[in-house]
PDB file of C-alpha atoms in Angstrom:
ATOM      1  CA  MET A  31      68.780  57.907 -47.678  1.00 78.00           C
ATOM      2  CA  ALA A  32      69.521  54.335 -48.740  1.00 86.00           C
ATOM      3  CA  HIS A  33      66.556  52.611 -50.308  1.00 93.00           C
ATOM      4  CA  PHE A  34      65.752  49.273 -51.901  1.00 98.00           C
ATOM      5  CA  ARG A  35      62.626  48.660 -53.913  1.00 97.00           C
ATOM      6  CA  LEU A  36      61.005  46.355 -56.423  1.00 98.00           C
ATOM      7  CA  SER A  37      59.630  47.891 -59.601  1.00 98.00           C
ATOM      8  CA  ASP A  38      57.176  46.583 -62.175  1.00 98.00           C
ATOM      9  CA  ALA A  39      58.052  49.493 -64.490  1.00 98.00           C
ATOM     10  CA  PRO A  40      61.328  50.279 -66.313  1.00 98.00           C
ATOM     11  CA  ILE A  41      64.109  51.482 -64.011  1.00 98.00           C
ATOM     12  CA  ASP A  42      65.176  55.131 -64.373  1.00 98.00           C
ATOM     13  CA  ALA A  43      68.908  54.831 -63.712  1.00 97.00           C
ATOM     14  CA  ILE A  44      69.569  58.550 -64.218  1.00 97.00           C
ATOM     15  CA  ALA A  45      67.019  59.493 -61.565  1.00 97.00           C
ATOM     16  CA  LEU A  46      68.410  56.907 -59.153  1.00 98.00           C
ATOM     17  CA  GLN A  47      71.939  58.189 -59.664  1.00 97.00           C
ATOM     18  CA  ALA A  48      70.755  61.772 -59.106  1.00 97.00           C
ATOM     19  CA  GLY A  49      69.238  60.615 -55.818  1.00 97.00           C
ATOM     20  CA  LEU A  50      72.704  59.610 -54.574  1.00 98.00           C
ATOM     21  CA  ARG A  51      74.210  63.064 -55.153  1.00 97.00           C
ATOM     22  CA  ASP A  52      75.689  64.699 -52.084  1.00 98.00           C
ATOM     23  CA  PRO A  53      78.108  67.604 -51.616  1.00 98.00           C
ATOM     24  CA  ARG A  54      80.471  65.197 -49.784  1.00 98.00           C
ATOM     25  CA  ALA A  55      80.483  62.658 -52.619  1.00 98.00           C
ATOM     26  CA  GLY A  56      83.375  62.630 -55.070  1.00 98.00           C
ATOM     27  CA  ALA A  57      82.484  59.221 -56.516  1.00 98.00           C
ATOM     28  CA  CYS A  58      79.472  57.239 -57.606  1.00 98.00           C
ATOM     29  CA  ALA A  59      79.793  53.629 -58.756  1.00 98.00           C
ATOM     30  CA  SER A  60      76.832  51.821 -60.242  1.00 98.00           C
ATOM     31  CA  PHE A  61      76.087  48.328 -61.513  1.00 98.00           C
ATOM     32  CA  GLU A  62      73.439  47.346 -64.053  1.00 98.00           C
ATOM     33  CA  GLY A  63      72.243  43.778 -64.510  1.00 98.00           C
ATOM     34  CA  TRP A  64      70.807  43.230 -68.003  1.00 98.00           C
ATOM     35  CA  VAL A  65      68.744  40.414 -69.445  1.00 97.00           C
ATOM     36  CA  ARG A  66      70.986  38.355 -71.746  1.00 96.00           C
ATOM     37  CA  ASP A  67      70.026  35.975 -74.531  1.00 96.00           C
ATOM     38  CA  HIS A  68      71.604  32.840 -73.094  1.00 95.00           C
ATOM     39  CA  ASN A  69      72.078  30.970 -69.838  1.00 94.00           C
ATOM     40  CA  ASP A  70      73.849  27.683 -69.146  1.00 90.00           C
ATOM     41  CA  GLY A  71      74.218  26.994 -72.865  1.00 92.00           C
ATOM     42  CA  GLN A  72      70.529  27.557 -73.589  1.00 93.00           C
ATOM     43  CA  SER A  73      69.140  30.287 -75.822  1.00 96.00           C
ATOM     44  CA  VAL A  74      66.859  32.579 -73.795  1.00 96.00           C
ATOM     45  CA  ASN A  75      63.918  34.397 -75.400  1.00 95.00           C
ATOM     46  CA  GLY A  76      62.787  36.328 -72.349  1.00 93.00           C
ATOM     47  CA  LEU A  77      62.198  36.045 -68.656  1.00 96.00           C
ATOM     48  CA  ARG A  78      60.038  36.940 -65.728  1.00 98.00           C
ATOM     49  CA  TYR A  79      61.029  37.860 -62.180  1.00 98.00           C
ATOM     50  CA  GLU A  80      58.801  37.095 -59.257  1.00 98.00           C
ATOM     51  CA  ALA A  81      59.388  38.237 -55.680  1.00 98.00           C
ATOM     52  CA  TYR A  82      58.000  37.760 -52.209  1.00 98.00           C
ATOM     53  CA  ALA A  83      57.612  41.524 -51.974  1.00 98.00           C
ATOM     54  CA  GLU A  84      57.290  41.981 -48.218  1.00 97.00           C
ATOM     55  CA  LEU A  85      60.363  39.912 -47.423  1.00 98.00           C
ATOM     56  CA  ALA A  86      62.351  41.132 -50.444  1.00 98.00           C
ATOM     57  CA  GLU A  87      61.947  44.766 -49.433  1.00 98.00           C
ATOM     58  CA  ARG A  88      62.839  43.988 -45.835  1.00 97.00           C
ATOM     59  CA  GLU A  89      65.922  41.981 -46.839  1.00 98.00           C
ATOM     60  CA  GLY A  90      66.971  44.554 -49.446  1.00 98.00           C
ATOM     61  CA  ALA A  91      66.739  47.360 -46.892  1.00 98.00           C
ATOM     62  CA  ALA A  92      68.818  45.283 -44.457  1.00 98.00           C
ATOM     63  CA  ILE A  93      71.519  44.775 -47.102  1.00 98.00           C
ATOM     64  CA  LEU A  94      71.762  48.513 -47.815  1.00 98.00           C
ATOM     65  CA  ALA A  95      71.842  49.360 -44.100  1.00 98.00           C
ATOM     66  CA  GLU A  96      74.630  46.816 -43.694  1.00 98.00           C
ATOM     67  CA  ALA A  97      76.533  48.315 -46.643  1.00 98.00           C
ATOM     68  CA  LEU A  98      76.404  51.754 -45.016  1.00 98.00           C
ATOM     69  CA  GLN A  99      77.961  50.214 -41.910  1.00 98.00           C
ATOM     70  CA  ARG A 100      80.611  48.142 -43.696  1.00 98.00           C
ATOM     71  CA  PHE A 101      81.893  50.646 -46.253  1.00 98.00           C
ATOM     72  CA  GLU A 102      82.884  54.304 -46.187  1.00 98.00           C
ATOM     73  CA  ILE A 103      79.976  55.309 -48.380  1.00 98.00           C
ATOM     74  CA  ILE A 104      77.539  58.205 -48.175  1.00 98.00           C
ATOM     75  CA  ASP A 105      74.483  56.632 -49.744  1.00 98.00           C
ATOM     76  CA  ALA A 106      73.340  53.594 -51.721  1.00 98.00           C
ATOM     77  CA  ALA A 107      70.286  52.445 -53.635  1.00 98.00           C
ATOM     78  CA  CYS A 108      69.043  49.333 -55.390  1.00 98.00           C
ATOM     79  CA  VAL A 109      66.001  48.720 -57.576  1.00 98.00           C
ATOM     80  CA  HIS A 110      65.081  45.291 -58.949  1.00 98.00           C
ATOM     81  CA  ARG A 111      62.481  44.650 -61.649  1.00 98.00           C
ATOM     82  CA  VAL A 112      59.631  42.196 -61.277  1.00 98.00           C
ATOM     83  CA  GLY A 113      57.402  40.951 -64.101  1.00 98.00           C
ATOM     84  CA  ASP A 114      58.136  40.190 -67.746  1.00 98.00           C
ATOM     85  CA  LEU A 115      61.407  41.421 -69.271  1.00 98.00           C
ATOM     86  CA  SER A 116      62.936  41.232 -72.742  1.00 97.00           C
ATOM     87  CA  ILE A 117      66.514  40.666 -73.872  1.00 97.00           C
ATOM     88  CA  GLY A 118      68.574  43.771 -73.135  1.00 97.00           C
ATOM     89  CA  ASP A 119      66.252  45.126 -70.450  1.00 98.00           C
ATOM     90  CA  LEU A 120      67.675  46.565 -67.253  1.00 98.00           C
ATOM     91  CA  ALA A 121      66.779  44.047 -64.543  1.00 98.00           C
ATOM     92  CA  VAL A 122      68.598  45.474 -61.528  1.00 98.00           C
ATOM     93  CA  TRP A 123      70.400  48.726 -60.701  1.00 98.00           C
ATOM     94  CA  VAL A 124      72.761  49.273 -57.789  1.00 98.00           C
ATOM     95  CA  GLY A 125      74.527  52.529 -56.969  1.00 98.00           C
ATOM     96  CA  ALA A 126      76.736  53.794 -54.172  1.00 98.00           C
ATOM     97  CA  SER A 127      78.163  57.257 -53.576  1.00 98.00           C
ATOM     98  CA  ALA A 128      81.229  57.972 -51.475  1.00 98.00           C
ATOM     99  CA  ALA A 129      83.933  60.567 -50.958  1.00 98.00           C
ATOM    100  CA  HIS A 130      86.340  58.335 -52.887  1.00 98.00           C
ATOM    101  CA  ARG A 131      86.015  55.685 -55.599  1.00 98.00           C
ATOM    102  CA  GLY A 132      87.384  52.682 -53.662  1.00 98.00           C
ATOM    103  CA  PRO A 133      84.530  52.263 -51.194  1.00 98.00           C
ATOM    104  CA  ALA A 134      81.961  53.135 -53.877  1.00 98.00           C
ATOM    105  CA  PHE A 135      83.174  50.256 -56.101  1.00 98.00           C
ATOM    106  CA  GLU A 136      83.488  47.833 -53.191  1.00 98.00           C
ATOM    107  CA  ALA A 137      80.054  48.593 -51.781  1.00 98.00           C
ATOM    108  CA  CYS A 138      78.432  48.328 -55.201  1.00 98.00           C
ATOM    109  CA  ARG A 139      79.945  44.867 -55.759  1.00 98.00           C
ATOM    110  CA  TRP A 140      79.046  43.701 -52.275  1.00 98.00           C
ATOM    111  CA  ILE A 141      75.430  44.888 -52.542  1.00 98.00           C
ATOM    112  CA  ILE A 142      74.694  43.084 -55.829  1.00 98.00           C
ATOM    113  CA  ASP A 143      76.345  39.890 -54.534  1.00 98.00           C
ATOM    114  CA  GLU A 144      74.207  39.988 -51.365  1.00 98.00           C
ATOM    115  CA  VAL A 145      71.022  40.764 -53.305  1.00 98.00           C
ATOM    116  CA  LYS A 146      71.638  37.760 -55.570  1.00 98.00           C
ATOM    117  CA  ALA A 147      72.296  35.510 -52.573  1.00 97.00           C
ATOM    118  CA  ARG A 148      69.660  36.655 -50.084  1.00 97.00           C
ATOM    119  CA  VAL A 149      66.701  38.514 -51.529  1.00 98.00           C
ATOM    120  CA  PRO A 150      63.659  36.347 -52.352  1.00 98.00           C
ATOM    121  CA  ILE A 151      63.416  37.056 -56.081  1.00 98.00           C
ATOM    122  CA  TRP A 152      63.155  34.255 -58.627  1.00 98.00           C
ATOM    123  CA  LYS A 153      63.887  34.168 -62.328  1.00 98.00           C
ATOM    124  CA  HIS A 154      61.699  32.238 -64.751  1.00 97.00           C
ATOM    125  CA  GLU A 155      63.353  31.816 -68.173  1.00 96.00           C
ATOM    126  CA  ARG A 156      61.692  31.066 -71.495  1.00 95.00           C
ATOM    127  CA  TYR A 157      63.923  29.182 -73.927  1.00 96.00           C
ATOM    128  CA  ALA A 158      64.104  29.197 -77.700  1.00 93.00           C
ATOM    129  CA  GLY A 159      63.048  25.527 -77.777  1.00 90.00           C
ATOM    130  CA  GLY A 160      59.715  26.376 -76.187  1.00 93.00           C
ATOM    131  CA  GLN A 161      60.536  25.140 -72.696  1.00 94.00           C
ATOM    132  CA  ALA A 162      60.551  27.397 -69.663  1.00 95.00           C
ATOM    133  CA  GLY A 163      61.618  26.991 -66.084  1.00 95.00           C
ATOM    134  CA  TRP A 164      62.513  28.503 -62.745  1.00 97.00           C
ATOM    135  CA  LEU A 165      66.132  28.962 -61.746  1.00 96.00           C
ATOM    136  CA  HIS A 166      66.760  27.574 -58.278  1.00 94.00           C
ATOM    137  CA  PRO A 167      70.536  27.345 -57.989  1.00 93.00           C
ATOM    138  CA  ASP A 168      71.907  25.023 -55.321  1.00 81.00           C
ATOM    139  CA  GLN A 169      73.159  27.126 -52.460  1.00 53.00           C
TER     140      GLN A 169
ATOM    141  CA  MET B 248      47.542  21.626 -30.328  1.00 80.00           C
ATOM    142  CA  SER B 249      45.941  22.346 -33.669  1.00 93.00           C
ATOM    143  CA  VAL B 250      46.654  25.769 -35.200  1.00 96.00           C
ATOM    144  CA  ARG B 251      45.477  27.524 -38.353  1.00 98.00           C
ATOM    145  CA  VAL B 252      48.125  29.232 -40.520  1.00 98.00           C
ATOM    146  CA  GLU B 253      48.408  30.604 -44.027  1.00 98.00           C
ATOM    147  CA  VAL B 254      51.111  29.084 -46.241  1.00 98.00           C
ATOM    148  CA  LEU B 255      52.609  30.870 -49.270  1.00 98.00           C
ATOM    149  CA  TYR B 256      54.246  29.094 -52.207  1.00 98.00           C
ATOM    150  CA  PHE B 257      56.582  30.742 -54.706  1.00 98.00           C
ATOM    151  CA  ALA B 258      58.213  29.885 -58.024  1.00 98.00           C
ATOM    152  CA  ALA B 259      58.792  26.136 -58.531  1.00 97.00           C
ATOM    153  CA  LEU B 260      57.091  25.401 -55.203  1.00 98.00           C
ATOM    154  CA  ARG B 261      53.949  27.157 -56.414  1.00 97.00           C
ATOM    155  CA  ASP B 262      54.054  25.243 -59.697  1.00 97.00           C
ATOM    156  CA  ALA B 263      54.397  21.965 -57.801  1.00 97.00           C
ATOM    157  CA  ALA B 264      51.641  22.751 -55.283  1.00 98.00           C
ATOM    158  CA  GLY B 265      49.370  24.179 -57.969  1.00 98.00           C
ATOM    159  CA  ILE B 266      48.401  27.018 -55.605  1.00 98.00           C
ATOM    160  CA  ALA B 267      49.978  30.295 -54.473  1.00 98.00           C
ATOM    161  CA  SER B 268      48.628  30.038 -50.942  1.00 98.00           C
ATOM    162  CA  GLU B 269      46.418  27.950 -48.687  1.00 98.00           C
ATOM    163  CA  HIS B 270      45.048  27.968 -45.177  1.00 98.00           C
ATOM    164  CA  VAL B 271      46.105  24.928 -43.181  1.00 98.00           C
ATOM    165  CA  GLN B 272      44.698  23.637 -39.920  1.00 98.00           C
ATOM    166  CA  ILE B 273      47.404  21.438 -38.483  1.00 97.00           C
ATOM    167  CA  ASP B 274      48.648  19.829 -35.309  1.00 96.00           C
ATOM    168  CA  ALA B 275      52.321  20.676 -35.805  1.00 91.00           C
ATOM    169  CA  ALA B 276      54.728  22.118 -33.268  1.00 94.00           C
ATOM    170  CA  THR B 277      57.336  23.592 -35.595  1.00 97.00           C
ATOM    171  CA  LEU B 278      57.800  25.121 -39.044  1.00 98.00           C
ATOM    172  CA  SER B 279      59.755  22.004 -39.919  1.00 98.00           C
ATOM    173  CA  ALA B 280      56.729  19.796 -39.192  1.00 98.00           C
ATOM    174  CA  LEU B 281      54.529  22.134 -41.249  1.00 98.00           C
ATOM    175  CA  TYR B 282      56.851  21.709 -44.236  1.00 98.00           C
ATOM    176  CA  ALA B 283      56.953  17.941 -43.837  1.00 98.00           C
ATOM    177  CA  ASP B 284      53.150  17.922 -44.042  1.00 98.00           C
ATOM    178  CA  ALA B 285      53.034  20.261 -47.066  1.00 98.00           C
ATOM    179  CA  GLN B 286      55.762  18.296 -48.830  1.00 98.00           C
ATOM    180  CA  LYS B 287      53.783  15.084 -48.430  1.00 98.00           C
ATOM    181  CA  ARG B 288      50.426  16.583 -49.472  1.00 98.00           C
ATOM    182  CA  HIS B 289      51.778  18.372 -52.576  1.00 98.00           C
ATOM    183  CA  ALA B 290      54.764  16.173 -53.513  1.00 97.00           C
ATOM    184  CA  LEU B 291      57.026  19.224 -53.258  1.00 98.00           C
ATOM    185  CA  PRO B 292      60.322  18.757 -55.118  1.00 95.00           C
ATOM    186  CA  PHE B 293      62.603  20.304 -52.477  1.00 97.00           C
ATOM    187  CA  ALA B 294      64.134  18.805 -49.366  1.00 97.00           C
ATOM    188  CA  GLN B 295      63.756  21.065 -46.342  1.00 98.00           C
ATOM    189  CA  LYS B 296      67.516  21.688 -46.258  1.00 97.00           C
ATOM    190  CA  GLN B 297      67.315  23.333 -49.711  1.00 97.00           C
ATOM    191  CA  LEU B 298      64.810  25.918 -48.479  1.00 98.00           C
ATOM    192  CA  ARG B 299      64.606  28.851 -46.097  1.00 98.00           C
ATOM    193  CA  VAL B 300      61.465  29.684 -44.193  1.00 98.00           C
ATOM    194  CA  ALA B 301      59.831  33.003 -43.318  1.00 98.00           C
ATOM    195  CA  VAL B 302      57.061  33.942 -40.901  1.00 98.00           C
ATOM    196  CA  ASP B 303      55.021  37.115 -41.377  1.00 98.00           C
ATOM    197  CA  GLY B 304      57.523  38.534 -43.867  1.00 97.00           C
ATOM    198  CA  ALA B 305      60.724  37.875 -41.891  1.00 96.00           C
ATOM    199  CA  PHE B 306      63.171  34.963 -42.099  1.00 97.00           C
ATOM    200  CA  ALA B 307      62.681  32.409 -39.347  1.00 98.00           C
ATOM    201  CA  GLY B 308      64.239  29.159 -38.119  1.00 98.00           C
ATOM    202  CA  TRP B 309      62.923  25.693 -38.967  1.00 98.00           C
ATOM    203  CA  ASP B 310      62.738  24.821 -35.271  1.00 98.00           C
ATOM    204  CA  ASP B 311      60.605  27.867 -34.445  1.00 98.00           C
ATOM    205  CA  ALA B 312      57.176  27.138 -33.015  1.00 97.00           C
ATOM    206  CA  LEU B 313      54.184  27.364 -35.316  1.00 97.00           C
ATOM    207  CA  ARG B 314      52.069  30.362 -34.269  1.00 96.00           C
ATOM    208  CA  ALA B 315      48.320  30.449 -34.856  1.00 97.00           C
ATOM    209  CA  GLY B 316      47.302  33.095 -37.387  1.00 98.00           C
ATOM    210  CA  SER B 317      50.781  33.521 -38.855  1.00 98.00           C
ATOM    211  CA  THR B 318      51.715  33.521 -42.541  1.00 98.00           C
ATOM    212  CA  VAL B 319      54.456  31.056 -43.366  1.00 98.00           C
ATOM    213  CA  ALA B 320      56.426  31.136 -46.622  1.00 98.00           C
ATOM    214  CA  PHE B 321      58.772  28.442 -47.874  1.00 98.00           C
ATOM    215  CA  ILE B 322      61.612  30.129 -49.787  1.00 98.00           C
ATOM    216  CA  PRO B 323      63.236  28.142 -52.611  1.00 98.00           C
ATOM    217  CA  PRO B 324      66.826  28.999 -53.655  1.00 98.00           C
ATOM    218  CA  VAL B 325      66.749  32.569 -54.973  1.00 98.00           C
ATOM    219  CA  SER B 326      67.814  33.694 -58.445  1.00 98.00           C
ATOM    220  CA  GLY B 327      67.426  37.450 -58.668  1.00 97.00           C
ATOM    221  CA  GLY B 328      69.979  39.814 -60.163  1.00 95.00           C
TER     222      GLY B 328
END
């Protein structure tokens, strides 16, 4: 059933998707967040994610439980990387299965938005110019 | 009444404090007062209103009482995803 976890190893999206299979499911929507080479006009060489693991896993689980209540979905999962990542790496995977595509898409979108807003994970970017810094967007 | 708590620092807060965690013995009634003390001691670059606070791995309120033996984490604005 729905699970959220942090991973310090590459995310196996195929295995995660397989975990959402269910005879009642006619749809599976997934979202992948990748590491891109730029942010806010700066050239990014790589980044690192850090999390407060205990709270992140608790908050992530709460988001998925809430998604199961809010949307007509059968199951959902989310895995977020921690540690050092390179350009193009898969940083976060979200998937939702449902009888029909509408709720699967909606739940998937809602879950990633909530994860980005609520889960205590922080991104540390390294820039081409040699500087580096934490992203702490004003909320 | 003086209580002993553990404080965790993450991301830019950890960089500013120069430590990931510390044990603090303090005469503070609330989490808010604990942050005011930490902010002063470490010149932390965030106002309290920019942060969230957690106790023992669960989000808490700034006005909550400081409990002896608890682990308090100050949570800077998140940037996962």
